[in-house]
Coordinates of C-alpha atoms and ligand atoms in Angstrom, one line a residue:
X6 CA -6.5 -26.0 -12.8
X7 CA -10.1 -25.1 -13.3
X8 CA -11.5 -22.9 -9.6
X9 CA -14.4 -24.4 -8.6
X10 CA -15.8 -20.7 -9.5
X11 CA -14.5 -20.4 -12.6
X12 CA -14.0 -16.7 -13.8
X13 CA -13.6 -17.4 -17.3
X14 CA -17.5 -18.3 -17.2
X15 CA -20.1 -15.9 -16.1
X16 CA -21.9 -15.6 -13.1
X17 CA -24.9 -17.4 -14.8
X18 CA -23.5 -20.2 -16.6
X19 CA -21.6 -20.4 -12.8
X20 CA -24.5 -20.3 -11.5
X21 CA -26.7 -23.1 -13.4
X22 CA -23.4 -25.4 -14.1
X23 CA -21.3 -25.1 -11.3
X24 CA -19.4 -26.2 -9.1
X25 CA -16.3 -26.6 -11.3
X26 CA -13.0 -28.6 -10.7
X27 CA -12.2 -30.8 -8.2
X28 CA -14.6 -29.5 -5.8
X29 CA -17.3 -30.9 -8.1
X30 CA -15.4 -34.5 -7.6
X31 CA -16.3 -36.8 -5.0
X32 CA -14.9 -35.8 -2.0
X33 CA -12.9 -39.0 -1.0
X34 CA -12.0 -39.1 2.6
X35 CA -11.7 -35.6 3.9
X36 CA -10.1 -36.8 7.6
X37 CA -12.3 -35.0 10.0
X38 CA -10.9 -33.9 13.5
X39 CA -13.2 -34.5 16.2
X40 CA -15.8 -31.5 16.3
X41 CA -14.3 -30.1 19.2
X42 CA -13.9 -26.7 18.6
X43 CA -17.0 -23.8 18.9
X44 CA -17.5 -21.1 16.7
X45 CA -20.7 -18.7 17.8
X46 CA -22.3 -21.4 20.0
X47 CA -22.1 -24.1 17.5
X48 CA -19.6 -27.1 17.4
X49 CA -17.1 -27.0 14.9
X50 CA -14.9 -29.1 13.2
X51 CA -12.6 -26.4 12.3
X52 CA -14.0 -22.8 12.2
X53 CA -12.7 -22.4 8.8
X54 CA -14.5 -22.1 5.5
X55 CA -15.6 -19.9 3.1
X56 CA -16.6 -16.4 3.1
X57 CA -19.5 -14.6 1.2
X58 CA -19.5 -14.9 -2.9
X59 CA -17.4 -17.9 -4.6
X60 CA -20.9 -20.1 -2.6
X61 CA -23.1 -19.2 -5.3
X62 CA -25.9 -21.4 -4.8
X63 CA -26.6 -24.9 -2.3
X64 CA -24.7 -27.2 -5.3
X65 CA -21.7 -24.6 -4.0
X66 CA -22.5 -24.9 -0.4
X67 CA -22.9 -28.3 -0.2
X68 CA -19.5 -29.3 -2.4
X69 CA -17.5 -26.4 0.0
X70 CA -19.1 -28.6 2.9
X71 CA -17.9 -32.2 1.5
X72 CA -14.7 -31.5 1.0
X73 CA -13.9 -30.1 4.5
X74 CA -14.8 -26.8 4.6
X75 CA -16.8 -26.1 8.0
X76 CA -17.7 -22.7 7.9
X77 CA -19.1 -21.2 4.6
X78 CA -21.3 -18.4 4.1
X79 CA -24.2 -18.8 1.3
X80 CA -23.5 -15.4 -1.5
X81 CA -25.3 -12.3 -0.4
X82 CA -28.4 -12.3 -1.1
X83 CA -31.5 -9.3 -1.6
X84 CA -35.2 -8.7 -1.1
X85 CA -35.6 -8.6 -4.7
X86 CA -33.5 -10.1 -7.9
X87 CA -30.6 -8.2 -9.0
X88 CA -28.3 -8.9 -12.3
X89 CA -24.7 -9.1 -12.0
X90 CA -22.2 -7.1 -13.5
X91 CA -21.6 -8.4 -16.7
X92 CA -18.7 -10.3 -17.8
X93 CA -16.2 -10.3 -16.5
X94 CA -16.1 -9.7 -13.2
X95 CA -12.9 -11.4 -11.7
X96 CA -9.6 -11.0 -13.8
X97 CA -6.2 -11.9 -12.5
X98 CA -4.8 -8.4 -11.1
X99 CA -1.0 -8.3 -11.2
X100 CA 0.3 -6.9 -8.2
X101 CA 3.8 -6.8 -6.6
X102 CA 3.3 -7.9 -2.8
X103 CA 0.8 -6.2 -0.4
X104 CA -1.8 -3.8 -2.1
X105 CA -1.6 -0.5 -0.4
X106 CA -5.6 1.0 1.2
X107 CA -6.0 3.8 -1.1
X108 CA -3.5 3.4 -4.1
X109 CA -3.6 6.1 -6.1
X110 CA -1.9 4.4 -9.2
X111 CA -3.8 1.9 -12.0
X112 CA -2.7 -2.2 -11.4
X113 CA -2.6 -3.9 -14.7
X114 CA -5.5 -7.0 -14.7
X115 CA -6.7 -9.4 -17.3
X116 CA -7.6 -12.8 -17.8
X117 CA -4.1 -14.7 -17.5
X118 CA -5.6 -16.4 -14.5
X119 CA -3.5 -19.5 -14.7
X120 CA -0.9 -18.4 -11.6
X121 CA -3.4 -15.7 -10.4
X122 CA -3.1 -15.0 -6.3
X123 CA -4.9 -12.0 -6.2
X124 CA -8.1 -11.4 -8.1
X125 CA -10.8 -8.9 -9.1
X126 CA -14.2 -8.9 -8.0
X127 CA -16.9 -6.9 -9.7
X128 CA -20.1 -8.6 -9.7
X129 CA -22.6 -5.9 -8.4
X130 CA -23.9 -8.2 -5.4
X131 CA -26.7 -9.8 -7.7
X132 CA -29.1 -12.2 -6.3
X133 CA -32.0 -14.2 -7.0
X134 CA -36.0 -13.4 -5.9
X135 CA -36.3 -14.6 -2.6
X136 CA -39.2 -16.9 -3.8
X137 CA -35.9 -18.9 -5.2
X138 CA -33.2 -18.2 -2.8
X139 CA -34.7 -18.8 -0.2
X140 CA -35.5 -22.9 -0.8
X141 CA -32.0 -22.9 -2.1
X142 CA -30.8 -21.5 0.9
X143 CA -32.4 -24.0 3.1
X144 CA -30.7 -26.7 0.6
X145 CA -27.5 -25.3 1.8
X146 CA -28.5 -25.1 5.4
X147 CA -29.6 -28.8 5.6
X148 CA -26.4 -30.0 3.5
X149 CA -24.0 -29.0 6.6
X150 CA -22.8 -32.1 8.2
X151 CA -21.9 -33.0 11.8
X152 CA -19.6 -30.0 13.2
X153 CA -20.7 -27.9 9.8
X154 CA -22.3 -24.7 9.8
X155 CA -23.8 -22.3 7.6
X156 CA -23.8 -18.7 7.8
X157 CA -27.1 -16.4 5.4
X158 CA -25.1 -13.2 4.4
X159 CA -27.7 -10.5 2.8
X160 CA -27.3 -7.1 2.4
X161 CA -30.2 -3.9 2.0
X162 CA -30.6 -2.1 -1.5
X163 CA -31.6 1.7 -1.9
X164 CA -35.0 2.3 -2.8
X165 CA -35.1 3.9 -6.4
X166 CA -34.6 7.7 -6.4
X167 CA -37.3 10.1 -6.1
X168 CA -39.6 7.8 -3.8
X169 CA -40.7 8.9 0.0
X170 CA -38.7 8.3 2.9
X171 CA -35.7 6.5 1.3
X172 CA -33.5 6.4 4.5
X173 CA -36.3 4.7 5.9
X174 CA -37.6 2.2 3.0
X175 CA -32.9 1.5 3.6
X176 CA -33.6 0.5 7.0
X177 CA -36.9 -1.3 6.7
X178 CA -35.0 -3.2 3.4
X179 CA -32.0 -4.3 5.8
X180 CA -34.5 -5.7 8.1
X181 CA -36.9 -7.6 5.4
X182 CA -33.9 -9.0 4.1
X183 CA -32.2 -10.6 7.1
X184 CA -36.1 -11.8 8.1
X185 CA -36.3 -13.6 5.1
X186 CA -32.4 -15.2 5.4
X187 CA -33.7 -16.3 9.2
X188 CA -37.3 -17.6 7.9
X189 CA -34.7 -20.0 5.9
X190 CA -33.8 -21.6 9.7
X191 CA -29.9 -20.1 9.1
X192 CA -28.2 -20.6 12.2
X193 CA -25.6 -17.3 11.9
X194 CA -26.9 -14.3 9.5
X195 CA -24.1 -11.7 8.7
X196 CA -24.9 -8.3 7.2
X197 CA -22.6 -7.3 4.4
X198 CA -22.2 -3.4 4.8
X199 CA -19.0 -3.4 2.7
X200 CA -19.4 -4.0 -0.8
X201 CA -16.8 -1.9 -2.7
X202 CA -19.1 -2.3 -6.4
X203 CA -21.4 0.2 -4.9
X204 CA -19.3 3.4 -4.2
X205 CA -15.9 3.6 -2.0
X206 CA -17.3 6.2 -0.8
X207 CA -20.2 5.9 0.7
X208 CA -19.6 2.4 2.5
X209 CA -22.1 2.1 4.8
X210 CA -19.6 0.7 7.6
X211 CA -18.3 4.0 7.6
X212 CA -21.3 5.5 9.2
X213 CA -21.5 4.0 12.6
X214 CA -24.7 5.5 13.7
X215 CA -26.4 4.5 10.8
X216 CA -25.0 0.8 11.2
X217 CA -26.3 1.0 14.7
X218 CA -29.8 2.3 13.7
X219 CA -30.1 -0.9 11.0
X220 CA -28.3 -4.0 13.4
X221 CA -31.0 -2.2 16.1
X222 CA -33.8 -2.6 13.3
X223 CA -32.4 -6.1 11.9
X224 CA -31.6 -7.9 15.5
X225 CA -35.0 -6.7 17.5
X226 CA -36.5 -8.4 14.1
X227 CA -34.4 -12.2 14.8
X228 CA -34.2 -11.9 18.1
X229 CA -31.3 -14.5 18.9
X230 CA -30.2 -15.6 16.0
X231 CA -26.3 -14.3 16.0
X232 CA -26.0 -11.5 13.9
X233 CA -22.2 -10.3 12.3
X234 CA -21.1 -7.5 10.6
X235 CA -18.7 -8.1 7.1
X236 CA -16.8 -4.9 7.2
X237 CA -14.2 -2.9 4.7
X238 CA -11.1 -2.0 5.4
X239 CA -10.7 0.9 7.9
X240 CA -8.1 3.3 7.7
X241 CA -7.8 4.9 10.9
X242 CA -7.9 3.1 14.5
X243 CA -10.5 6.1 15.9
X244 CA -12.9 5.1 13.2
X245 CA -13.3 1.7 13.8
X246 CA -13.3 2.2 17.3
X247 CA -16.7 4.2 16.7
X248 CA -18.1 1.6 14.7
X249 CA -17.6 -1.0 17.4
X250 CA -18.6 1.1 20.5
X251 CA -21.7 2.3 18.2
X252 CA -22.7 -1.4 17.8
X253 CA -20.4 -4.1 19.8
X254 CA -23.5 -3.8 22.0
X255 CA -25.7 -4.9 19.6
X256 CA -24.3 -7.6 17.4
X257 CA -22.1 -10.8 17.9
X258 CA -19.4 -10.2 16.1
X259 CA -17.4 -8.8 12.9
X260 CA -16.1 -10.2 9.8
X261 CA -13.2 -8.4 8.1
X262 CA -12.4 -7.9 5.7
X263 CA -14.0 -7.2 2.3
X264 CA -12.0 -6.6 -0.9
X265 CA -9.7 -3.5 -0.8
X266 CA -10.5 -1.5 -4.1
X267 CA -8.2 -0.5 -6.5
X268 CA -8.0 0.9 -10.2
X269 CA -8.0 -1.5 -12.8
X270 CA -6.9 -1.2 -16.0
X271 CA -5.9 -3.7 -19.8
X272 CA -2.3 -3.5 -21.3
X273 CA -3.5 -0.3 -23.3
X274 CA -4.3 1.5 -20.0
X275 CA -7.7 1.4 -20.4
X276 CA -10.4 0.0 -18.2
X277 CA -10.0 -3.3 -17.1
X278 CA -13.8 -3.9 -16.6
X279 CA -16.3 -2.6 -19.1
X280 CA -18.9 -0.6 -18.3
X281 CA -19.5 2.9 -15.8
X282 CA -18.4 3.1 -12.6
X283 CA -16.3 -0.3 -12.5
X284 CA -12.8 1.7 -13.1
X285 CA -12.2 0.9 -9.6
X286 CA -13.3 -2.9 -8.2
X287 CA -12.7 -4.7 -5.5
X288 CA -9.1 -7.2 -5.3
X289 CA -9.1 -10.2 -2.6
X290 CA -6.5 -12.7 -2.4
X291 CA -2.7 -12.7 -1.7
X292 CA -2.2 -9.2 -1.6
X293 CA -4.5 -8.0 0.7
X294 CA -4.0 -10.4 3.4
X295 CA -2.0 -8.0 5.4
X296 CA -5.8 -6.0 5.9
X297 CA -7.2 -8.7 6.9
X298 CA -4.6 -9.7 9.3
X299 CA -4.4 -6.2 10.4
X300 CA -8.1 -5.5 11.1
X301 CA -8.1 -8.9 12.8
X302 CA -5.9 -7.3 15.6
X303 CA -7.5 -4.1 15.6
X304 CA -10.8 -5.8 16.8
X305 CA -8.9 -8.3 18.9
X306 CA -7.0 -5.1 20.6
X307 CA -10.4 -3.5 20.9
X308 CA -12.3 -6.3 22.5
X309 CA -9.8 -7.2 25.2
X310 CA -9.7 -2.8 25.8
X311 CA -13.1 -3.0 27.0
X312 CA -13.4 -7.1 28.2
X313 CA -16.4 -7.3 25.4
X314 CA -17.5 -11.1 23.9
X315 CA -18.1 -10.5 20.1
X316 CA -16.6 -13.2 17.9
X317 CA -14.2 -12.1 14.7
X318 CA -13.9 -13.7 11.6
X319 CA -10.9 -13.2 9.9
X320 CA -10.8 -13.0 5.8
X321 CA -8.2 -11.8 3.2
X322 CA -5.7 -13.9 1.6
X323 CA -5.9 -17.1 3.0
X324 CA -4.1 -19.7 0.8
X325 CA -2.4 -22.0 2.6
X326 CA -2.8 -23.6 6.2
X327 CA -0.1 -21.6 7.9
X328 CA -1.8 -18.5 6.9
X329 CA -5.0 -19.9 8.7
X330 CA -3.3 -20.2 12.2
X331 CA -1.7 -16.8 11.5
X332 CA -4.9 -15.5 11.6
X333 CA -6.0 -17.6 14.9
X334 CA -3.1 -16.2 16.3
X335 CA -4.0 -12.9 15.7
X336 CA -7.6 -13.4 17.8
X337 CA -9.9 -14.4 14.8
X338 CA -12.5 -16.8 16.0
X339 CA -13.4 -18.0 12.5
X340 CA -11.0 -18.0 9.1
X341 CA -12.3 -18.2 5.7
X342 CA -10.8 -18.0 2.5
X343 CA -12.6 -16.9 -0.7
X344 CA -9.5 -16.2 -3.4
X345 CA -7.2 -19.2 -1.5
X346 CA -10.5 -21.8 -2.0
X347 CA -10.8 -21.1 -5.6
X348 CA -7.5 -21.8 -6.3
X349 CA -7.0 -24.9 -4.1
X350 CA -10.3 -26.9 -3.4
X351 CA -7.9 -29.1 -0.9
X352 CA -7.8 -26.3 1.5
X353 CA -10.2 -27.6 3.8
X354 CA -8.8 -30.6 4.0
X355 CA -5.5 -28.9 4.8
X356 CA -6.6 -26.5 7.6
X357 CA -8.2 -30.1 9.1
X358 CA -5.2 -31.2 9.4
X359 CA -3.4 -28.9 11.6
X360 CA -5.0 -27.5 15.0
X361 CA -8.0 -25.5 15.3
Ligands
FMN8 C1 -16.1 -14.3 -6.5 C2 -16.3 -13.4 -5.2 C3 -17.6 -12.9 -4.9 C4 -17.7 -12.2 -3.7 N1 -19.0 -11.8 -3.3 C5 -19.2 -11.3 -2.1 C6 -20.5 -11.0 -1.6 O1 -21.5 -11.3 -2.3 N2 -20.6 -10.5 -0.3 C7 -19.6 -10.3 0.5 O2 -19.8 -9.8 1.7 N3 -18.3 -10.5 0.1 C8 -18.1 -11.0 -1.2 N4 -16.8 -11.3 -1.6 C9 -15.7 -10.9 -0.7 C10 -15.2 -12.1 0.1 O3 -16.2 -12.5 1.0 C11 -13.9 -11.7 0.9 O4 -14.2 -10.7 1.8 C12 -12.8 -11.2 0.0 O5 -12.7 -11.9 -1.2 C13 -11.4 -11.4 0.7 O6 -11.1 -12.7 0.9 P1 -10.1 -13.5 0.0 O7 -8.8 -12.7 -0.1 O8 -9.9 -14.8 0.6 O9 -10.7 -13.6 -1.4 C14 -16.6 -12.0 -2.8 C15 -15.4 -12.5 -3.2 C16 -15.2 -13.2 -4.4 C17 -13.8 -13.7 -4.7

């Protein structure tokens, strides 16, 4: 079956040919619910869709939206272009059940993608000028149909090295971006402070006053337009108790969680993605939906502890239906599936056909 993002292309030739697959098809007769249920003020059909990334451009967007899925999020975008990583960026990684946070040993991963469940996903958050984006952007805005809704993820870049105030050119970069993604009339914007391609390490979620200083910066700039956070996997309860009291005040609501990084490497033990610094890269799908699930009730837990409103999207290994109301049951708002989409463009359709 050929994804609908296909990873044996690269992100350009996904990018100027794509979408792939059946999603590319005519959509039929997706059976569409009544829009009855809400998701962040707007009416839904379902609040299920697609997260950040495989939505490339508005031809994406506006397939995803076709065939049933109600909530996608246009691919992170920047306040300047960026080049992906290059090829490839997602090989089939070969893992036995969950992925363990933090795993200190190699997983073997290569391009046997045929009955792939978890992937890799090293692409180095490239993006178009805004000058193209945003248009585009607006494409995929107006493409949402009745009970559809579109969410602008964007993300800030460090200024080069060596040039003046960088923690403040990091701020004011956060804040240009999200004011372009809100000049494109997107009803939700979500800040992406977990991508895993740019250091484990230094994860910006991870610093919850600085988080708080930059959703300050970005929300006093959009005013109401609801503002979520896509976070990483945390380890510890305390720490993610931080984050939220830092900034649960500040935005609407969190969506967790990003890929859980892991070391990658071929049959000979060597490197699985070519090129410094991608030894380790992020995995989504099947094995990492226990995070997801997990950080789902951790915010859940934390927002009935202090009676707070924020909204939670739930992401990580959705591939089937039932998996979509185990996250619902766990206090996700939203659902979306990235990895589970890919693999099975009738997902929409299927989570429409069960309650919301
Ligand atoms: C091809 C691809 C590209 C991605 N790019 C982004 C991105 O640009 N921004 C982001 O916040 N997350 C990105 N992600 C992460 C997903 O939004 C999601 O958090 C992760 O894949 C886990 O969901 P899944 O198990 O359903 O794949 C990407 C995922 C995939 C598969």
């Amino acid at each position: 079956m050929t994804w609908f993002y296909d990873p044996r292309r690269s992100y350009e030739d996904n990018y100027a040919h794509g979408p792939f697959g059946p999603l590319a098809s005519d959509a039929g007769d997706v059976p569409g619910p009544p829009a009855d249920a809400s998701f962040l003020g707007h009416r839904v059909v379902r609040p299920f869709g697609i997260p950040a990334g495989p939505l490339v451009n508005a031809a994406f967007a506006a397939a995803a939206f076709r065939h049933g899925f109600d909530v996608n999020v246009y691919k992170t975008v920047r306040t300047r272009a960026w080049p992906s990583h290059p090829f490839p960026n997602a090989l089939a990684v070969h893992v036995d059940g969950d992925l363990a946070a933090g795993r200190p040993e190699p997983l073997l991963a290569d391009a046997d993608l045929d009955d792939a469940t978890s992937i890799s996903n090293s692409f180095g958050v490239p993006s178009r000028d805004p000058d193209a984006w945003q248009p585009d952007m607006a494409a995929a805005i107006a493409a949402a149909g009745d009970g559809q809704l579109l969410v602008g993820s964007f993300q800030g870049t460090h200024p080069p090295a060596g040039t003046g105030d960088r923690e403040t050119a990091y701020v004011a970069d956060h804040v240009a971006a999200a004011r372009l993604v809100a000049e494109t009339g997107a009803p939700v914007l979500e800040m992406n402070l977990s991508c895993p391609n740019e250091g484990t390490g230094a994860l910006l979620c991870f610093d919850a006053p600085q988080v708080a200083r930059i959703a300050g910066a970005v929300k006093d700039a959009v005013g109401d337009v609801p503002l979520l956070l896509k976070l990483a996997y945390f380890g510890d309860d305390a720490s993610l108790a931080r984050l939220v009291d830092a900034t649960a005040g500040i935005v609407d609501g969190y969506a967790a969680v990003n890929t859980l990084p892991a070391r990658l490497v071929d049959r000979e033990g060597r490197p699985a993605l070519p090129g410094e610094g991608r030894e380790t890269a992020g995995v989504c799908g099947d094995a990492i939906r226990w995070a997801g699930l997990e950080m789902t009730a951790r915010l859940a837990r934390l927002r009935e502890r202090d009676g707070r409103g924020f909204a939670i999207v739930g992401v990580g290994g959705v591939l089937t239906a039932t998996h979509y109301r185990a996250y619902r049951a766990a206090g996700a708002d939203a659902v979306m599936s990235a990895t589970g989409a890919m693999i099975d463009a009738g997902l929409g359709a299927a989570v429409r056909a069960v309650p919301a």
